mmCIF file of C-alpha atoms in Angstrom:
data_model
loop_
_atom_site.group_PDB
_atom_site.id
_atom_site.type_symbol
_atom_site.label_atom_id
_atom_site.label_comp_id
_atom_site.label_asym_id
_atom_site.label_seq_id
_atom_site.Cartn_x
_atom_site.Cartn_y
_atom_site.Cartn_z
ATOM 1 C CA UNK X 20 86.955 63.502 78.170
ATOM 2 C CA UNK X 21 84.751 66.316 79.544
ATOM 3 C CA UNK X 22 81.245 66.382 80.386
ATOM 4 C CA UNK X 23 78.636 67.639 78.621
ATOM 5 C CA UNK X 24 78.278 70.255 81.545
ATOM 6 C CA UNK X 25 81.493 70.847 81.342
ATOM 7 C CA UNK X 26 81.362 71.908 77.688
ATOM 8 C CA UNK X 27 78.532 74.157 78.154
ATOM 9 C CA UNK X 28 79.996 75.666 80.738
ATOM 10 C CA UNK X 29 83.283 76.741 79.271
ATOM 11 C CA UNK X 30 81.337 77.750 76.307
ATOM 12 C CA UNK X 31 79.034 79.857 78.220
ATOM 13 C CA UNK X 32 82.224 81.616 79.635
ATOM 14 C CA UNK X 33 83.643 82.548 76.531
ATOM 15 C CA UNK X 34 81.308 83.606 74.619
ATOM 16 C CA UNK X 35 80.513 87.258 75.739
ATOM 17 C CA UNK X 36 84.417 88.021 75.337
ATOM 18 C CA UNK X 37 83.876 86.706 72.138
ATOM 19 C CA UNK X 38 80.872 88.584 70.645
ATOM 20 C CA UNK X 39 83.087 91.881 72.309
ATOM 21 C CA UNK X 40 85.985 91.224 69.920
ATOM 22 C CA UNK X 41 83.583 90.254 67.303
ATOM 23 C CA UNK X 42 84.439 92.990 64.403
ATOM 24 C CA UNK X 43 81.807 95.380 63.236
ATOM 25 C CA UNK X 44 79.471 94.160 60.340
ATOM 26 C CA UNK X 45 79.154 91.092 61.912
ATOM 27 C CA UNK X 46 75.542 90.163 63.580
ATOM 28 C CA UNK X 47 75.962 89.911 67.239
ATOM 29 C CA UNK X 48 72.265 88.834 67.478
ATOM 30 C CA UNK X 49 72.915 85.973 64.333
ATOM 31 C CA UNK X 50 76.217 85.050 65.736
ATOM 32 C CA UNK X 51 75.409 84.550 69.614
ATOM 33 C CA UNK X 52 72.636 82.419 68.605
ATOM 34 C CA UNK X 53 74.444 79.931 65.927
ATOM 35 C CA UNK X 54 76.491 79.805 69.252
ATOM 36 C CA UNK X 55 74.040 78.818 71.197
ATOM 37 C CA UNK X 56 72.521 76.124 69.260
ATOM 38 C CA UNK X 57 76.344 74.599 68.211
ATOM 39 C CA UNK X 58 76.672 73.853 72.435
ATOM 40 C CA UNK X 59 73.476 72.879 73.474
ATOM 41 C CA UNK X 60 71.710 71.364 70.239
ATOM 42 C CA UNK X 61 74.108 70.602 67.649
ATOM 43 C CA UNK X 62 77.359 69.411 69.467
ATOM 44 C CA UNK X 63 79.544 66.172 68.329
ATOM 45 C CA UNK X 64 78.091 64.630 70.283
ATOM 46 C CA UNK X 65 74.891 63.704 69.079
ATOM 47 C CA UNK X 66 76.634 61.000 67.663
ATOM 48 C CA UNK X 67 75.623 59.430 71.131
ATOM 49 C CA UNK X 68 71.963 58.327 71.618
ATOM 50 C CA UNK X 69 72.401 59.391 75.477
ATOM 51 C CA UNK X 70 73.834 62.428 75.716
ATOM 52 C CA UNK X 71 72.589 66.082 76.868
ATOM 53 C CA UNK X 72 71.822 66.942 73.900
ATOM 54 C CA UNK X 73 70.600 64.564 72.094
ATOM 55 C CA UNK X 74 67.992 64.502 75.305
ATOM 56 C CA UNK X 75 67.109 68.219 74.597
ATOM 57 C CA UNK X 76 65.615 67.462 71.270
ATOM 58 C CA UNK X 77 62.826 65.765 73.192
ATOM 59 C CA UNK X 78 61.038 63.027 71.299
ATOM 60 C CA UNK X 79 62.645 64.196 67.778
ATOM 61 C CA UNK X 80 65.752 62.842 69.070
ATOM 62 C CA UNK X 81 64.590 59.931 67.422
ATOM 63 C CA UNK X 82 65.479 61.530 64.140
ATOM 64 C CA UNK X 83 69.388 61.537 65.211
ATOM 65 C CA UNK X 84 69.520 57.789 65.971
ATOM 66 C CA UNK X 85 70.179 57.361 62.366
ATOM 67 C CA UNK X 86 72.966 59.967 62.438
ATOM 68 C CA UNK X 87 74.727 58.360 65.552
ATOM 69 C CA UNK X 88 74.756 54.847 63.252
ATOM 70 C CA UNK X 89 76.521 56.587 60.362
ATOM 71 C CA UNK X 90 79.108 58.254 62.365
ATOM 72 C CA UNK X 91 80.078 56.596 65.595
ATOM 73 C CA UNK X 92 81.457 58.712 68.823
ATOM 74 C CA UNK X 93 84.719 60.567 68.247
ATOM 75 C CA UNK X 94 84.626 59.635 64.443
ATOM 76 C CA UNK X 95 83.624 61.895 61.374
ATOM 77 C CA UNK X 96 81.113 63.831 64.087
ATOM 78 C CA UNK X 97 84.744 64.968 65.936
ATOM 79 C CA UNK X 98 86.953 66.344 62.864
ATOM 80 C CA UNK X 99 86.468 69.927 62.733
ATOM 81 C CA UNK X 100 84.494 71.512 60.114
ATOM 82 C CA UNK X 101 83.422 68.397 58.764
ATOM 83 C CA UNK X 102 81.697 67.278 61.901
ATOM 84 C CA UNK X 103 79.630 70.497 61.391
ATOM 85 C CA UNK X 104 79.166 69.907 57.783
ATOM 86 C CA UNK X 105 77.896 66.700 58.353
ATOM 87 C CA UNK X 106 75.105 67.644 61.296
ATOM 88 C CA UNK X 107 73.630 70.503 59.182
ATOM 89 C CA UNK X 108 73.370 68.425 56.087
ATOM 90 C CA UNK X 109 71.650 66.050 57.503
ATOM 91 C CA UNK X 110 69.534 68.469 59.261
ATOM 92 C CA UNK X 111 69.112 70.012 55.633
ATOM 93 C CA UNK X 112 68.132 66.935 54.667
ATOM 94 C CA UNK X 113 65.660 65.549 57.192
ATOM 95 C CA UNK X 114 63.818 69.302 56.263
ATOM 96 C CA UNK X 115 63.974 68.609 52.646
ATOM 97 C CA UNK X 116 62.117 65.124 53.492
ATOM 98 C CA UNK X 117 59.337 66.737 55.362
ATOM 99 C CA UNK X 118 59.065 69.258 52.611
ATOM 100 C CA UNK X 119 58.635 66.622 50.230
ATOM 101 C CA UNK X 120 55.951 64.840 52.414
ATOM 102 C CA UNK X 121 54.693 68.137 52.598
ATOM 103 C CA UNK X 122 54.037 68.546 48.918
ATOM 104 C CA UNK X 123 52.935 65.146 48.456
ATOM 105 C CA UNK X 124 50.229 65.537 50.685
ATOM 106 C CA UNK X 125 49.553 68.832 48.479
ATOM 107 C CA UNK X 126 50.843 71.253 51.072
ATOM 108 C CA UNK X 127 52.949 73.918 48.334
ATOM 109 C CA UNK X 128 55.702 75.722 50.656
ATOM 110 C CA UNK X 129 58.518 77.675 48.539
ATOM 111 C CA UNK X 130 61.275 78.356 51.298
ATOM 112 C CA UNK X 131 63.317 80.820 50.136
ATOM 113 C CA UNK X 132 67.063 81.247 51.541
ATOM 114 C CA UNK X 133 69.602 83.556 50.658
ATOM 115 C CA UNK X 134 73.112 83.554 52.472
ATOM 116 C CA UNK X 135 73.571 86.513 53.757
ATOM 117 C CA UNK X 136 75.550 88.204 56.496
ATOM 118 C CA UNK X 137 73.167 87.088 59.690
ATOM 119 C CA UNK X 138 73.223 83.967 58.302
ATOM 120 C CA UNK X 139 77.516 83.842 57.966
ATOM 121 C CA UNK X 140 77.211 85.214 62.038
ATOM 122 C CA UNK X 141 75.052 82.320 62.808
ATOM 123 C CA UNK X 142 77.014 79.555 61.174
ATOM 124 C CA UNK X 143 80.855 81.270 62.394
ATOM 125 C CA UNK X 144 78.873 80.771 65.881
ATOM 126 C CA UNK X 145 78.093 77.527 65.051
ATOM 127 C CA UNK X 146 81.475 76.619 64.270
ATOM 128 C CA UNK X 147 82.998 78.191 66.763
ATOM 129 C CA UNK X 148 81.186 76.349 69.292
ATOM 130 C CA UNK X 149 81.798 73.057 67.604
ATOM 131 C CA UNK X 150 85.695 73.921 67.691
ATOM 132 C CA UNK X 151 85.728 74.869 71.452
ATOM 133 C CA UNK X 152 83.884 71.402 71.943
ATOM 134 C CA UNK X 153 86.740 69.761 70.105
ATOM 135 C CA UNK X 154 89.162 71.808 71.643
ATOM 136 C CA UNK X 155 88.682 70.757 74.756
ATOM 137 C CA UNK X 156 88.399 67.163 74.087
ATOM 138 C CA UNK X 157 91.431 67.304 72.851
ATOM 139 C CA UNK X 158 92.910 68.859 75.378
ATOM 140 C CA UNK X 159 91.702 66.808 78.170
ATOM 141 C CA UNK X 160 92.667 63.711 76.101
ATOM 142 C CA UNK X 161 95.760 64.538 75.809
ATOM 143 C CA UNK X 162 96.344 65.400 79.556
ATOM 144 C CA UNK X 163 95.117 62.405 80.614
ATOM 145 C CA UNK X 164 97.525 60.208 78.276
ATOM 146 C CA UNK X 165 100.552 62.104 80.067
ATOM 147 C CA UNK X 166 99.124 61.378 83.440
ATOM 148 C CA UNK X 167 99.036 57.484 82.455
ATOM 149 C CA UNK X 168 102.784 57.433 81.569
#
């Protein structure tokens, strides 16, 4: 299995080829930075406490300890588009429970959110970057089962 280096790296190379090809209509801007945050912040594997990005989050890594006991490493966290699915919901989430502690200590916010296209460029970055990441586990896991035999 690669290192976390190693997954930023590769993702760092292909992404300027990618936002290239990346048709017109399509925010470059939106899509390079859903990207961005899918290898460094939001990758499978914050699933482990330890990891490079879980460490990035600072001291609000703390919030992902729960997520890491719900899905353990290589599980739900490493099936593509659910993997995803599952890391922004509960990111959804933990915002929706600071909103409500928000409220009840009688701070009123109204976030508004409307999908629109910067938003679909953001989270096909996202993805992508989450695919590469399993990708290339899967890749090097399967190499390294041939070598064995």
């Amino acid at each position: 299995m690669p290192s976390g280096r190693v997954h930023e790296v590769v993702n760092l190379i292909v992404l300027p080829p990618t936002l290239y090809a990346l048709p017109n209509g399509w925010s470059k801007l939106a899509f390079a930075a859903g990207y961005l945050v899918g290898t460094f912040w939001l990758t499978p594997d914050l699933d482990l406490a330890t990891s490079r990005p879980a460490r990035r989050w600072g001291v609000l890594r703390l919030l992902w300890l729960p997520y890491a006991w719900l899905f353990p490493h290589r599980g739900v966290s490493h099936r593509p588009l659910l993997g995803a699915l599952t890391r922004l919901l509960y990111l959804a989430a933990l915002g929706g429970l600071g909103l409500w502690a928000l409220d009840r200590l009688g701070y009123h916010w109204q976030p508004s959110f409307t999908l629109g296209r910067s938003w679909l460029s953001f989270f096909a970055g996202l993805l992508l970057a989450d695919g590469l990441h399993l990708l290339l586990d899967a890749l090097t896991t399967r190499r390294s089962k041939h070598r064995r035999r």
